[in-house]
PDB file of N, CA, C and O in Angstrom:
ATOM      1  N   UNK U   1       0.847  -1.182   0.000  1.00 72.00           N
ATOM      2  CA  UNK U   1       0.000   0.000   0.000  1.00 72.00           C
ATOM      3  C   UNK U   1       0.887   1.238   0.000  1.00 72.00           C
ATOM      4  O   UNK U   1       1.920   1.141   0.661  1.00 72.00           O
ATOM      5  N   UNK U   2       0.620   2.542  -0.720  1.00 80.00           N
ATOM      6  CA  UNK U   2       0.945   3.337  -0.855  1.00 80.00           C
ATOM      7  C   UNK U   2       0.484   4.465   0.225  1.00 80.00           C
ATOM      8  O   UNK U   2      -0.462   4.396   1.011  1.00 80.00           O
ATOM      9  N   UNK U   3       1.472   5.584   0.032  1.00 86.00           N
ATOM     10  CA  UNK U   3       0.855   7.090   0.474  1.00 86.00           C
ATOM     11  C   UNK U   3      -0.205   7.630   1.038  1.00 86.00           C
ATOM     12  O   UNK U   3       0.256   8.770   0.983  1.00 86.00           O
ATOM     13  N   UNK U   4      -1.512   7.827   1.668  1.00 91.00           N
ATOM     14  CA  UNK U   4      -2.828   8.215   1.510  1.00 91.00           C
ATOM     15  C   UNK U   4      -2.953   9.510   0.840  1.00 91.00           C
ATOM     16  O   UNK U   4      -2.661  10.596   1.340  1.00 91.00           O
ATOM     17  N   UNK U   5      -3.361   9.324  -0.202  1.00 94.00           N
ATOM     18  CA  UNK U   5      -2.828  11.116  -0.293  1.00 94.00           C
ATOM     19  C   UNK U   5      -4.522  11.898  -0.166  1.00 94.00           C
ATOM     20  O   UNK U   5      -5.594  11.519  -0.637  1.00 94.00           O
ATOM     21  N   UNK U   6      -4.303  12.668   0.367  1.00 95.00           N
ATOM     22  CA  UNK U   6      -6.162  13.456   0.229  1.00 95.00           C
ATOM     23  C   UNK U   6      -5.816  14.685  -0.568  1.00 95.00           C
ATOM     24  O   UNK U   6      -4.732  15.238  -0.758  1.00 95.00           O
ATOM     25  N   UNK U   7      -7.556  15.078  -1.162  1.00 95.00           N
ATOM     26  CA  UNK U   7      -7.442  16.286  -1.930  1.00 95.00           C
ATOM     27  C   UNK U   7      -7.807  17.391  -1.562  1.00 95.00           C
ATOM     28  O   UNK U   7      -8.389  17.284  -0.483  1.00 95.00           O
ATOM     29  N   UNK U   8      -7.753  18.544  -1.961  1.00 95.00           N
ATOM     30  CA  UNK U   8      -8.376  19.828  -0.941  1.00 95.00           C
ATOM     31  C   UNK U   8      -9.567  20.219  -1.943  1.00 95.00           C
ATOM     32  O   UNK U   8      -9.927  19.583  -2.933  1.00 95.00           O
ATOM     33  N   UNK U   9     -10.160  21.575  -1.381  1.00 95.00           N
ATOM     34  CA  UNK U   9     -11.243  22.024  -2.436  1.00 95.00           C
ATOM     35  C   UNK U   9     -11.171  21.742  -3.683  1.00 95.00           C
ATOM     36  O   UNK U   9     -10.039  21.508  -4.105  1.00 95.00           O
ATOM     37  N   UNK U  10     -12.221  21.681  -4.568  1.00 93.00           N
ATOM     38  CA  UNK U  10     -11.428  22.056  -5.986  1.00 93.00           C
ATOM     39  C   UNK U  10     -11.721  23.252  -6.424  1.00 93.00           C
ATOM     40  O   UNK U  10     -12.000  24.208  -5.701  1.00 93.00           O
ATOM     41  N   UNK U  11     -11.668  23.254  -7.730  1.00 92.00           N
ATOM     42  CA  UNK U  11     -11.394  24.599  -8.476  1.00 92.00           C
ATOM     43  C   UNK U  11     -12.965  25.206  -8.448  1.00 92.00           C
ATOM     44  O   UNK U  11     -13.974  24.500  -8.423  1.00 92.00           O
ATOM     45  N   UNK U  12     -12.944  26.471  -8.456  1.00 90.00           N
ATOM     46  CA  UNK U  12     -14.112  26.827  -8.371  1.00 90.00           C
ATOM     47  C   UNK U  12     -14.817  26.929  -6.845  1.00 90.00           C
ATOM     48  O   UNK U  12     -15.613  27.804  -6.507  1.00 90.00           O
ATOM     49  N   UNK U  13     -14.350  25.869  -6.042  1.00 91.00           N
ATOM     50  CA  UNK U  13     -14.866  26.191  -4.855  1.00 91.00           C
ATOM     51  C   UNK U  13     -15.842  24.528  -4.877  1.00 91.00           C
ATOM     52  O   UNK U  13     -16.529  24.146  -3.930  1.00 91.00           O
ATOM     53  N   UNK U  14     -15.651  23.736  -6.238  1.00 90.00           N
ATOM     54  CA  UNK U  14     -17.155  23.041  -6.504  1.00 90.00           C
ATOM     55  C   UNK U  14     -17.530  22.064  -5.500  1.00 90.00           C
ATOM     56  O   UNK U  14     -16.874  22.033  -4.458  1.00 90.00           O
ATOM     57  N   UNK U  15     -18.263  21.455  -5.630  1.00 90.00           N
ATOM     58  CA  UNK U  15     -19.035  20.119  -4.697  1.00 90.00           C
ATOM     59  C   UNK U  15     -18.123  19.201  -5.243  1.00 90.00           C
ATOM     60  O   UNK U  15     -17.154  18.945  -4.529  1.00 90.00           O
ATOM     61  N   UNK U  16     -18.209  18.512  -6.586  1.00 88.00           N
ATOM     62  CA  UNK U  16     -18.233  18.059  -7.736  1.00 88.00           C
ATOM     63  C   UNK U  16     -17.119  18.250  -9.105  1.00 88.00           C
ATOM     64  O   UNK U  16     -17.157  19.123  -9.971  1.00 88.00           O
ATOM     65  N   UNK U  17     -16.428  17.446  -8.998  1.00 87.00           N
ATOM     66  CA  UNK U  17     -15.609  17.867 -10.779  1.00 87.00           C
ATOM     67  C   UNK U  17     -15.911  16.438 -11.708  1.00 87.00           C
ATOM     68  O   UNK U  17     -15.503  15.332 -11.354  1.00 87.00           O
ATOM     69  N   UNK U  18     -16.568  16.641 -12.747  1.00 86.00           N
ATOM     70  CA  UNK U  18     -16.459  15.685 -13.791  1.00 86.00           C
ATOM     71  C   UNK U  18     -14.966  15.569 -14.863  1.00 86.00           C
ATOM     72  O   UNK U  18     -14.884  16.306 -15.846  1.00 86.00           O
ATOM     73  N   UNK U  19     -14.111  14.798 -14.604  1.00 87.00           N
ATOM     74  CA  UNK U  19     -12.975  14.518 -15.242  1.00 87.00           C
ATOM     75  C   UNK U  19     -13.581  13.814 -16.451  1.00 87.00           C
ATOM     76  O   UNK U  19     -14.519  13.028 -16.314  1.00 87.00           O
ATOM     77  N   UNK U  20     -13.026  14.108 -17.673  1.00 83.00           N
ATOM     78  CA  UNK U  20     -13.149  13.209 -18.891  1.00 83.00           C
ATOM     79  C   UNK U  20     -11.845  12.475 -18.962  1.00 83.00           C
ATOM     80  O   UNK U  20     -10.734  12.785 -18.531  1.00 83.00           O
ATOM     81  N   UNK U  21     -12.425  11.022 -19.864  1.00 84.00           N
ATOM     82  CA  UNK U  21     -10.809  10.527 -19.733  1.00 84.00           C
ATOM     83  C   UNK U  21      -9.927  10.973 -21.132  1.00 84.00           C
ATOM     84  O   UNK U  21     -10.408  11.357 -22.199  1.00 84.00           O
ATOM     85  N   UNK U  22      -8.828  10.842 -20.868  1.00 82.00           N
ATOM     86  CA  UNK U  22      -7.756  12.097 -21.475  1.00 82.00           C
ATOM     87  C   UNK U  22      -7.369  13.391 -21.214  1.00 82.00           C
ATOM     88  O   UNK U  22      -6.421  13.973 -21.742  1.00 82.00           O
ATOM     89  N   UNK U  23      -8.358  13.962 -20.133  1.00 85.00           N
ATOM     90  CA  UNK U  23      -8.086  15.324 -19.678  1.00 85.00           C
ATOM     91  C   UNK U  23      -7.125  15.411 -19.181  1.00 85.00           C
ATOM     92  O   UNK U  23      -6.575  14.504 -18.557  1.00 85.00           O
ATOM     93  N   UNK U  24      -6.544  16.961 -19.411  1.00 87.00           N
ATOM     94  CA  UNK U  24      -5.011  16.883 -18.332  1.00 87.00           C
ATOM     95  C   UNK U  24      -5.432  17.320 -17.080  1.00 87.00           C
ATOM     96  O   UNK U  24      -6.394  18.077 -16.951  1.00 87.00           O
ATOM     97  N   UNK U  25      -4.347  16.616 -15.544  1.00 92.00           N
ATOM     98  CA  UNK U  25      -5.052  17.084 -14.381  1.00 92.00           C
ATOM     99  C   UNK U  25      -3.322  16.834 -13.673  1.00 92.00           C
ATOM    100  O   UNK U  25      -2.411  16.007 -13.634  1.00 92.00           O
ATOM    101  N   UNK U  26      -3.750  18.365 -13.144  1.00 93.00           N
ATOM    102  CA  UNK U  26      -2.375  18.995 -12.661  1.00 93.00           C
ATOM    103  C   UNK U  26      -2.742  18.959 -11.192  1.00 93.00           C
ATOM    104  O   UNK U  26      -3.713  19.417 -10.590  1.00 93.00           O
ATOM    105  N   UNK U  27      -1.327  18.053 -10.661  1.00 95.00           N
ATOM    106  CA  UNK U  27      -1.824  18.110  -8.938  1.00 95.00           C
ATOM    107  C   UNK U  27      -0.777  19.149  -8.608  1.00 95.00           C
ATOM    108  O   UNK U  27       0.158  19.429  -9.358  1.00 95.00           O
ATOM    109  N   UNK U  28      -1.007  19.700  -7.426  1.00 95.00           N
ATOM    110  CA  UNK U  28      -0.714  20.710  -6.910  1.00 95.00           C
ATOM    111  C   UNK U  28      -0.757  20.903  -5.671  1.00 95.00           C
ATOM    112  O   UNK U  28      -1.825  20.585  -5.146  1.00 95.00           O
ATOM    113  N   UNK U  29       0.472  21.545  -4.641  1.00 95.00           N
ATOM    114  CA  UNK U  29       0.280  21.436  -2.975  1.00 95.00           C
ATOM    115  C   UNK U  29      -0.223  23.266  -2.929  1.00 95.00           C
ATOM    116  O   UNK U  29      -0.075  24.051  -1.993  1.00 95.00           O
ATOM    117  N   UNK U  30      -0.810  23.507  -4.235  1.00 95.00           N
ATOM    118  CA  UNK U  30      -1.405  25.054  -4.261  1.00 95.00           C
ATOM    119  C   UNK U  30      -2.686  25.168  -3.749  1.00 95.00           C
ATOM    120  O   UNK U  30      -3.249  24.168  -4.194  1.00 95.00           O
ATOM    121  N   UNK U  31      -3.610  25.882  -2.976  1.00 96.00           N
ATOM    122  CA  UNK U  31      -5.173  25.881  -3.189  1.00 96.00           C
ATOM    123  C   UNK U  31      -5.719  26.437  -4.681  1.00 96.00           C
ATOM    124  O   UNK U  31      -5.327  27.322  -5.441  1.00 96.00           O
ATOM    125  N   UNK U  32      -6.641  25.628  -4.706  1.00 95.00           N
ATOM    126  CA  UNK U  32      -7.644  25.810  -6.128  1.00 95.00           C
ATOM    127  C   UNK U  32      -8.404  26.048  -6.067  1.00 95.00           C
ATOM    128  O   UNK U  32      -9.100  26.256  -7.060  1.00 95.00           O
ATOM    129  N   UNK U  33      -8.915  26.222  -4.560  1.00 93.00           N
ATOM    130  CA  UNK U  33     -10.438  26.661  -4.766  1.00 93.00           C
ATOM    131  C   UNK U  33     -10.734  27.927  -5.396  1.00 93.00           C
ATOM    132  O   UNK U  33     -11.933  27.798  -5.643  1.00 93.00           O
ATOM    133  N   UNK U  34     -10.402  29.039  -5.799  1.00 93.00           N
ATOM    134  CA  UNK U  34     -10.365  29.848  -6.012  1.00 93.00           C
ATOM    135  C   UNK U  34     -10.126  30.330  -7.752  1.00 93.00           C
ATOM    136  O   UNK U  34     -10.584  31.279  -8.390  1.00 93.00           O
ATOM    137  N   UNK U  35      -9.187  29.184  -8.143  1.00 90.00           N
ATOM    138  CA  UNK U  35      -9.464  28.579  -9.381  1.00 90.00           C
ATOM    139  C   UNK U  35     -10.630  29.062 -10.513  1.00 90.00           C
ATOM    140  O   UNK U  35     -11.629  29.499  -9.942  1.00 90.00           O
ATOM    141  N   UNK U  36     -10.706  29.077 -11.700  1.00 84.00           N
ATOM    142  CA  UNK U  36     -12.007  29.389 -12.343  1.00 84.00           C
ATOM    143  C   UNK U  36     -12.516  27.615 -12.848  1.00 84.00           C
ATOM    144  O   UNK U  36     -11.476  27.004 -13.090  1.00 84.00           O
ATOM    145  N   UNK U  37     -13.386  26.976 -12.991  1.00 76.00           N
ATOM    146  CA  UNK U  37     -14.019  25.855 -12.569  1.00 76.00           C
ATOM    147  C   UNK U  37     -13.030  24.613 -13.266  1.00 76.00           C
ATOM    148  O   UNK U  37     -12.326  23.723 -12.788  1.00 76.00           O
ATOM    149  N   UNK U  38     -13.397  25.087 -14.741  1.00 74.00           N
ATOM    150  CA  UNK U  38     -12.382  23.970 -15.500  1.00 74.00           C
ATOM    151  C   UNK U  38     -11.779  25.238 -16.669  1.00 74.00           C
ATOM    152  O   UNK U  38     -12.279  26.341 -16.893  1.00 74.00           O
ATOM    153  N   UNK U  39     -10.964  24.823 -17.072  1.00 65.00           N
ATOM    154  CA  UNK U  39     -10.111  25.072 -18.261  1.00 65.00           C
ATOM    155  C   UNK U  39     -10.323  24.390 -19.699  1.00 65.00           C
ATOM    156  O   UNK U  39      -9.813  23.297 -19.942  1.00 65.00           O
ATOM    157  N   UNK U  40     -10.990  24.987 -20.509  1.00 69.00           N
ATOM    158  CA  UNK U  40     -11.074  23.769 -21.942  1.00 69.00           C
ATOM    159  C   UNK U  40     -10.323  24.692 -22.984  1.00 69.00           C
ATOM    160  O   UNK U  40     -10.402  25.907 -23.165  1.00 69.00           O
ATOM    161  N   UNK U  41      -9.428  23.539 -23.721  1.00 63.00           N
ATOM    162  CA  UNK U  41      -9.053  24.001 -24.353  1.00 63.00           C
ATOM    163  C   UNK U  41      -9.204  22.932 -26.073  1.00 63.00           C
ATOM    164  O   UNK U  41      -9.383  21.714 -26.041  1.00 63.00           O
ATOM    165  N   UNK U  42      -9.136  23.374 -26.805  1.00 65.00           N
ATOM    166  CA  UNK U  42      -9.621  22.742 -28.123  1.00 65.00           C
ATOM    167  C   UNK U  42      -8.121  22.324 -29.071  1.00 65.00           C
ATOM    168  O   UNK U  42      -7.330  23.128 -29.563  1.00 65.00           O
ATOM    169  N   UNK U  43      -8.059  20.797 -29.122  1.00 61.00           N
ATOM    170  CA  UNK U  43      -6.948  20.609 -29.841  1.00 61.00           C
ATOM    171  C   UNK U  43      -7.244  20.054 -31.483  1.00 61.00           C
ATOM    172  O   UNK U  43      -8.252  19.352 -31.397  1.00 61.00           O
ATOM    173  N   UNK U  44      -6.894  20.079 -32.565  1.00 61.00           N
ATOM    174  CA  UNK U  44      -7.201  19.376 -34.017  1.00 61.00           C
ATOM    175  C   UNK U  44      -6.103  18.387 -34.007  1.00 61.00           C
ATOM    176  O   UNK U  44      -4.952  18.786 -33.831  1.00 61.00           O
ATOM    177  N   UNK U  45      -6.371  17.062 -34.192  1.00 61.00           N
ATOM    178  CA  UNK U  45      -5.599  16.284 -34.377  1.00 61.00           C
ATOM    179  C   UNK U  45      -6.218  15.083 -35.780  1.00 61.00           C
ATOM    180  O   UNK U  45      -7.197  14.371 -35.554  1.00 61.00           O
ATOM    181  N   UNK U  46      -5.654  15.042 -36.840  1.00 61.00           N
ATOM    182  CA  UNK U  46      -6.293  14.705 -38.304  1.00 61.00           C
ATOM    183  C   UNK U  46      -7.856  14.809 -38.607  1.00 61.00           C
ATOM    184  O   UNK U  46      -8.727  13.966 -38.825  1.00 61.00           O
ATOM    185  N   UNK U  47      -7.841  16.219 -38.525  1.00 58.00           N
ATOM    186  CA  UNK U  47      -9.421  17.003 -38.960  1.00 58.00           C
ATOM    187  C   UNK U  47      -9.982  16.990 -37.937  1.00 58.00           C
ATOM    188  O   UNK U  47     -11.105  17.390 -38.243  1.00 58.00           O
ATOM    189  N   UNK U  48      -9.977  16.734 -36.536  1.00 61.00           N
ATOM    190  CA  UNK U  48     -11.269  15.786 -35.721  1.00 61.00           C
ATOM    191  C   UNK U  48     -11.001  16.851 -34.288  1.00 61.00           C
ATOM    192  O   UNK U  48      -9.981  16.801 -33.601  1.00 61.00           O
ATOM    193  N   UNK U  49     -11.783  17.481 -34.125  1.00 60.00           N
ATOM    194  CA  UNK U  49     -11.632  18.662 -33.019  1.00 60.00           C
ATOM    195  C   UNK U  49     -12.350  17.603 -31.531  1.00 60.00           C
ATOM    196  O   UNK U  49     -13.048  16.601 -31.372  1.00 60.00           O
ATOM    197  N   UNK U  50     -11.653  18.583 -30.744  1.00 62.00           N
ATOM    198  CA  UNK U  50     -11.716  17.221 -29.345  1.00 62.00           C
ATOM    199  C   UNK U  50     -11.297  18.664 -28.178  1.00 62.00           C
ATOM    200  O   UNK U  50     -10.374  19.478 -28.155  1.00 62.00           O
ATOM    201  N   UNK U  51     -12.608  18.404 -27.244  1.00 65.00           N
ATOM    202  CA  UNK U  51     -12.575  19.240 -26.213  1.00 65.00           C
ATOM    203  C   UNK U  51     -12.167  18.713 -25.384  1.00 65.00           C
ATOM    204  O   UNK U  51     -12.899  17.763 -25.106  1.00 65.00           O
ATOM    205  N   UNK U  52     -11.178  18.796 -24.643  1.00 67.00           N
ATOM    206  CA  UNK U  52     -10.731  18.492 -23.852  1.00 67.00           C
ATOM    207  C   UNK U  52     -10.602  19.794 -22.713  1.00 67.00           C
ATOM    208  O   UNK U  52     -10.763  20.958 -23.079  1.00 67.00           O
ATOM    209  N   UNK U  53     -10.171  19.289 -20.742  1.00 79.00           N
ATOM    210  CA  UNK U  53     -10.189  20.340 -19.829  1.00 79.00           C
ATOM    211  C   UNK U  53      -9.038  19.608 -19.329  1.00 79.00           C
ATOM    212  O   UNK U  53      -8.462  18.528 -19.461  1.00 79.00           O
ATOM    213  N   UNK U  54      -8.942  21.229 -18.386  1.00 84.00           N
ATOM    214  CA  UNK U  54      -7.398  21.118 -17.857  1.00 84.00           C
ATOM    215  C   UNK U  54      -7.780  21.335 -16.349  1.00 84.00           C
ATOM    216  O   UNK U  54      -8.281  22.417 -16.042  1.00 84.00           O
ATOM    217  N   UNK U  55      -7.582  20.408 -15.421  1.00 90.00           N
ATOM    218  CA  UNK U  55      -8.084  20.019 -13.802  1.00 90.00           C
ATOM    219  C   UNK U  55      -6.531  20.256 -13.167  1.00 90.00           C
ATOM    220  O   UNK U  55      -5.414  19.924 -13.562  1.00 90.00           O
ATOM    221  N   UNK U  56      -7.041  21.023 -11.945  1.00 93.00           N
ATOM    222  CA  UNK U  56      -5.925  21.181 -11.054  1.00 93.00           C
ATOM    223  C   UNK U  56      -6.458  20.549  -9.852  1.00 93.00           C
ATOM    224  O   UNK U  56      -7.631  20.718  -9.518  1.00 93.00           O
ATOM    225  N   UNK U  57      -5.528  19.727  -9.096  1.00 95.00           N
ATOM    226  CA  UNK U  57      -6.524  19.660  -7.952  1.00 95.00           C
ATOM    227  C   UNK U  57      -4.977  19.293  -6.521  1.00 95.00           C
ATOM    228  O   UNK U  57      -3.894  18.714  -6.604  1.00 95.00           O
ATOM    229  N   UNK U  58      -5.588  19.887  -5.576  1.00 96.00           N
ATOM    230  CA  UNK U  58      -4.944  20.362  -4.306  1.00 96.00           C
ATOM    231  C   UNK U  58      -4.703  19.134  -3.862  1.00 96.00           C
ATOM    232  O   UNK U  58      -5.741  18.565  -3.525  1.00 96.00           O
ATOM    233  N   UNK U  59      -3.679  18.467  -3.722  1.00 96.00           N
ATOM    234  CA  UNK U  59      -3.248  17.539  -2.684  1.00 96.00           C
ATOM    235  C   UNK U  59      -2.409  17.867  -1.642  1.00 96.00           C
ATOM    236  O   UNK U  59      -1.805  18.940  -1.661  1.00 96.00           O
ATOM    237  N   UNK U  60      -2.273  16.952  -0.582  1.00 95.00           N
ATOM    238  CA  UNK U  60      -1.683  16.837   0.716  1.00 95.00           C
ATOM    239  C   UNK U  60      -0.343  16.609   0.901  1.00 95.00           C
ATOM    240  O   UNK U  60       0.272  17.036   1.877  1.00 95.00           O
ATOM    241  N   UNK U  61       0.386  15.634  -0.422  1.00 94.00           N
ATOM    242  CA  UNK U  61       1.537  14.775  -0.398  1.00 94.00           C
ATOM    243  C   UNK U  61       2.527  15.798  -0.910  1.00 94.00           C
ATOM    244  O   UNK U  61       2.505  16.386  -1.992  1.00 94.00           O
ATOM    245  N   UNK U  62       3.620  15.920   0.327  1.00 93.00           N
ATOM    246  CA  UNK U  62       4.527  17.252  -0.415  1.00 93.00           C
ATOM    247  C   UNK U  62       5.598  16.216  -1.423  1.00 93.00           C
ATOM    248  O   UNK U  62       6.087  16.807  -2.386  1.00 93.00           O
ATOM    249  N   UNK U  63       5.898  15.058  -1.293  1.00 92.00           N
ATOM    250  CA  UNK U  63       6.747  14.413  -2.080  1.00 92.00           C
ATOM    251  C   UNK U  63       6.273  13.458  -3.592  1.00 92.00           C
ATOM    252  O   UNK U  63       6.873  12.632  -4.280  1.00 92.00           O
ATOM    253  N   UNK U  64       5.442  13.832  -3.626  1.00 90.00           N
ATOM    254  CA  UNK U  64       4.551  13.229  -4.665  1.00 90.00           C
ATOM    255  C   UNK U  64       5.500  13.262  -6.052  1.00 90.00           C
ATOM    256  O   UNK U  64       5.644  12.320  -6.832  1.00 90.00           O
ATOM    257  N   UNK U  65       6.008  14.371  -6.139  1.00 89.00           N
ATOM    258  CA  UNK U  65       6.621  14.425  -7.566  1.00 89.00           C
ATOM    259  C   UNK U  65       7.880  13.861  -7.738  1.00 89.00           C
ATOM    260  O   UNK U  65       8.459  13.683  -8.810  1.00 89.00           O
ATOM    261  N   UNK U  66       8.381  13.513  -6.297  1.00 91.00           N
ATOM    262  CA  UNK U  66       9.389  12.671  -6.400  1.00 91.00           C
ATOM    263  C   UNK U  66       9.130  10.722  -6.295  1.00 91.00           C
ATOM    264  O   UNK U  66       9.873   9.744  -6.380  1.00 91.00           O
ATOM    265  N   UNK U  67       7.736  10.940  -6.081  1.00 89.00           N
ATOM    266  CA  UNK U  67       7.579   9.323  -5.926  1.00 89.00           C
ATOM    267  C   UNK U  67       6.857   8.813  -6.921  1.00 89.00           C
ATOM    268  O   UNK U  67       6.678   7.599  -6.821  1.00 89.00           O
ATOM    269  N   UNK U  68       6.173   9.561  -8.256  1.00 90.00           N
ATOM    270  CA  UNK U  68       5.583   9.032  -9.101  1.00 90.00           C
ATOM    271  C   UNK U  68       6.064   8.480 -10.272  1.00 90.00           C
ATOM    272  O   UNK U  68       7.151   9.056 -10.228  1.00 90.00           O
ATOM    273  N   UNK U  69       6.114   7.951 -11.089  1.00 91.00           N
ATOM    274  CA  UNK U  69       6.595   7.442 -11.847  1.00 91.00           C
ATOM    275  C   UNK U  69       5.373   7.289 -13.429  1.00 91.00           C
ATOM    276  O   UNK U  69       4.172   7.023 -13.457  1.00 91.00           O
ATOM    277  N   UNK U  70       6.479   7.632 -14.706  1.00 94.00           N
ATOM    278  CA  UNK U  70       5.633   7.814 -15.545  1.00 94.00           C
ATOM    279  C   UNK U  70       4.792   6.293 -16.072  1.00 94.00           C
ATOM    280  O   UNK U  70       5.198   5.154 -15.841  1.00 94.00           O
ATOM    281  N   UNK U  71       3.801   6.589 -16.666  1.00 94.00           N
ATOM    282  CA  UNK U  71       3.170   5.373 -16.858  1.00 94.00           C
ATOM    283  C   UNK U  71       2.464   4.938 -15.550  1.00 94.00           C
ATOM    284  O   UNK U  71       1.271   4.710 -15.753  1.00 94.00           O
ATOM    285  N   UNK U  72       2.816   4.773 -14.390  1.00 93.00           N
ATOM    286  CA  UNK U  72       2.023   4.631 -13.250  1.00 93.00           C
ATOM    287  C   UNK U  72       0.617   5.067 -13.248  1.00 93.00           C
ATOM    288  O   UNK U  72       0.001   5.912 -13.897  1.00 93.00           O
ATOM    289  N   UNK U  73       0.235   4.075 -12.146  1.00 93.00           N
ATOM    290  CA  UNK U  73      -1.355   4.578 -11.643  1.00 93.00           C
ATOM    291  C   UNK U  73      -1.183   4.691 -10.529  1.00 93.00           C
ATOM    292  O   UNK U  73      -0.694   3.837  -9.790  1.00 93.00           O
ATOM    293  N   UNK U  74      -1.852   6.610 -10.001  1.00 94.00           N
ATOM    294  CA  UNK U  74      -2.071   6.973  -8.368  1.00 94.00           C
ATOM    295  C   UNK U  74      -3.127   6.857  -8.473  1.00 94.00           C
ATOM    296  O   UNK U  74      -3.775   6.815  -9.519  1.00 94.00           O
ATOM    297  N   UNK U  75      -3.608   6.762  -7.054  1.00 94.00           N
ATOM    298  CA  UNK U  75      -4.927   6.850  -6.370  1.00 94.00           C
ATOM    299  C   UNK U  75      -4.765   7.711  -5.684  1.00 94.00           C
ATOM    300  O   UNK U  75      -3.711   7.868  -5.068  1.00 94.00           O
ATOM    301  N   UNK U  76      -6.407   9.002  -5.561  1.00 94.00           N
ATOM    302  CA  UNK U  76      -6.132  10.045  -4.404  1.00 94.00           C
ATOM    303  C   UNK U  76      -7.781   9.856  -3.549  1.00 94.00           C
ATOM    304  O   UNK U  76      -8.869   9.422  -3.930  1.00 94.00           O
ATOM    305  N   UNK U  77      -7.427  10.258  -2.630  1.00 92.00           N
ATOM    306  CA  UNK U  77      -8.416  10.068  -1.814  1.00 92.00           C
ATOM    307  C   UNK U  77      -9.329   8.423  -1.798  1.00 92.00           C
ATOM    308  O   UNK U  77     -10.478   8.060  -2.052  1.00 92.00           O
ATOM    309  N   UNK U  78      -8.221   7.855  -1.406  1.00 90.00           N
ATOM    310  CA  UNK U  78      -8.922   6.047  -1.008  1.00 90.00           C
ATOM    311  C   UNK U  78      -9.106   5.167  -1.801  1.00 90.00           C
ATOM    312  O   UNK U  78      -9.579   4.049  -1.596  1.00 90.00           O
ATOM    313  N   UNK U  79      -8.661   5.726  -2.960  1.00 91.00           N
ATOM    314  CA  UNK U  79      -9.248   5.005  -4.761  1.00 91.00           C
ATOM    315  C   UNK U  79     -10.023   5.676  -5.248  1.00 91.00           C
ATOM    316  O   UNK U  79     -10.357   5.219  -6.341  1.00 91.00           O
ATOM    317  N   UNK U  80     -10.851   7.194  -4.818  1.00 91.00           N
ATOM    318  CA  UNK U  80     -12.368   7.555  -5.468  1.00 91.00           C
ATOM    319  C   UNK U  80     -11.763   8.505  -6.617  1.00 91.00           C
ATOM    320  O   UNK U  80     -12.530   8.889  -7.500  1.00 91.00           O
ATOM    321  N   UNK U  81     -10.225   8.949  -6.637  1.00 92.00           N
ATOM    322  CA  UNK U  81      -9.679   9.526  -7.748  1.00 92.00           C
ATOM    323  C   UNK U  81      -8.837   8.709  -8.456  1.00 92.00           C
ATOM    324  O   UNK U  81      -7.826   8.843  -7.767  1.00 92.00           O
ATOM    325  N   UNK U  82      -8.405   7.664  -9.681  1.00 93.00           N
ATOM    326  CA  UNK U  82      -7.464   7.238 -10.413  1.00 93.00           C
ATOM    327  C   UNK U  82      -7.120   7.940 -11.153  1.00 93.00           C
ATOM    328  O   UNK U  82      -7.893   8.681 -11.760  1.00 93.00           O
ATOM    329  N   UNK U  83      -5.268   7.913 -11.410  1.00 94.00           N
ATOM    330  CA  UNK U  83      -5.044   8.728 -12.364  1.00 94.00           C
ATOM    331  C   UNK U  83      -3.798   8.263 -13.113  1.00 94.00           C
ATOM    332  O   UNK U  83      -3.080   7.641 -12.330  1.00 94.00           O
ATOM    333  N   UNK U  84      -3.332   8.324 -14.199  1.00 93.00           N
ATOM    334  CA  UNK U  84      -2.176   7.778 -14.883  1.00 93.00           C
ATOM    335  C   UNK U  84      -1.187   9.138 -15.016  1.00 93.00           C
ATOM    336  O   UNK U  84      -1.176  10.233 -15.579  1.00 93.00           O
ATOM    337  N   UNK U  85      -0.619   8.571 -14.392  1.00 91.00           N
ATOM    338  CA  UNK U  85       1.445   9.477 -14.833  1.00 91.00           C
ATOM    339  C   UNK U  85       1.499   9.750 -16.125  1.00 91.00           C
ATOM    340  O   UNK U  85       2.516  10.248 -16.608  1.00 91.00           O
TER     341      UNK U  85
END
């Protein structure tokens, strides 16, 4: 077993963040609540436009960026967040 890591507010202040999968999501020992909700930004990749958002979200773990590893899967808050390196 790993780390526990917990998350703080999120962006916006919200209840709630809906992650899509492929979105980018930037952890951070910053507060976000304050944040504006999500970030979308629009990429073209062979004709085919794709919305994608950009998630920040507040964690606890000050060593995190030294213990992750690319390709990996974290868990934040107990398993209720998965996320790939």
């Amino acid at each position: 077993k790993g780390p526990e890591i917990r998350t703080g507010p999120l962006q916006g202040d919200a209840d709630v963040a809906e992650i899509q999968l492929g979105a980018t999501v930037e952890l951070t020992l910053e507060d976000v609540s304050t944040d504006p909700a999500v970030v979308v930004t629009q990429t073209t990749d062979d004709d085919d436009d794709e919305v994608l958002s950009h998630h920040r979200i507040r964690v606890d773990y000050l060593s995190i960026c030294k213990t992750v590893e690319v390709g990996k899967q974290i868990l934040l808050d107990d398993g209720l967040i998965a996320l790939e390196v």
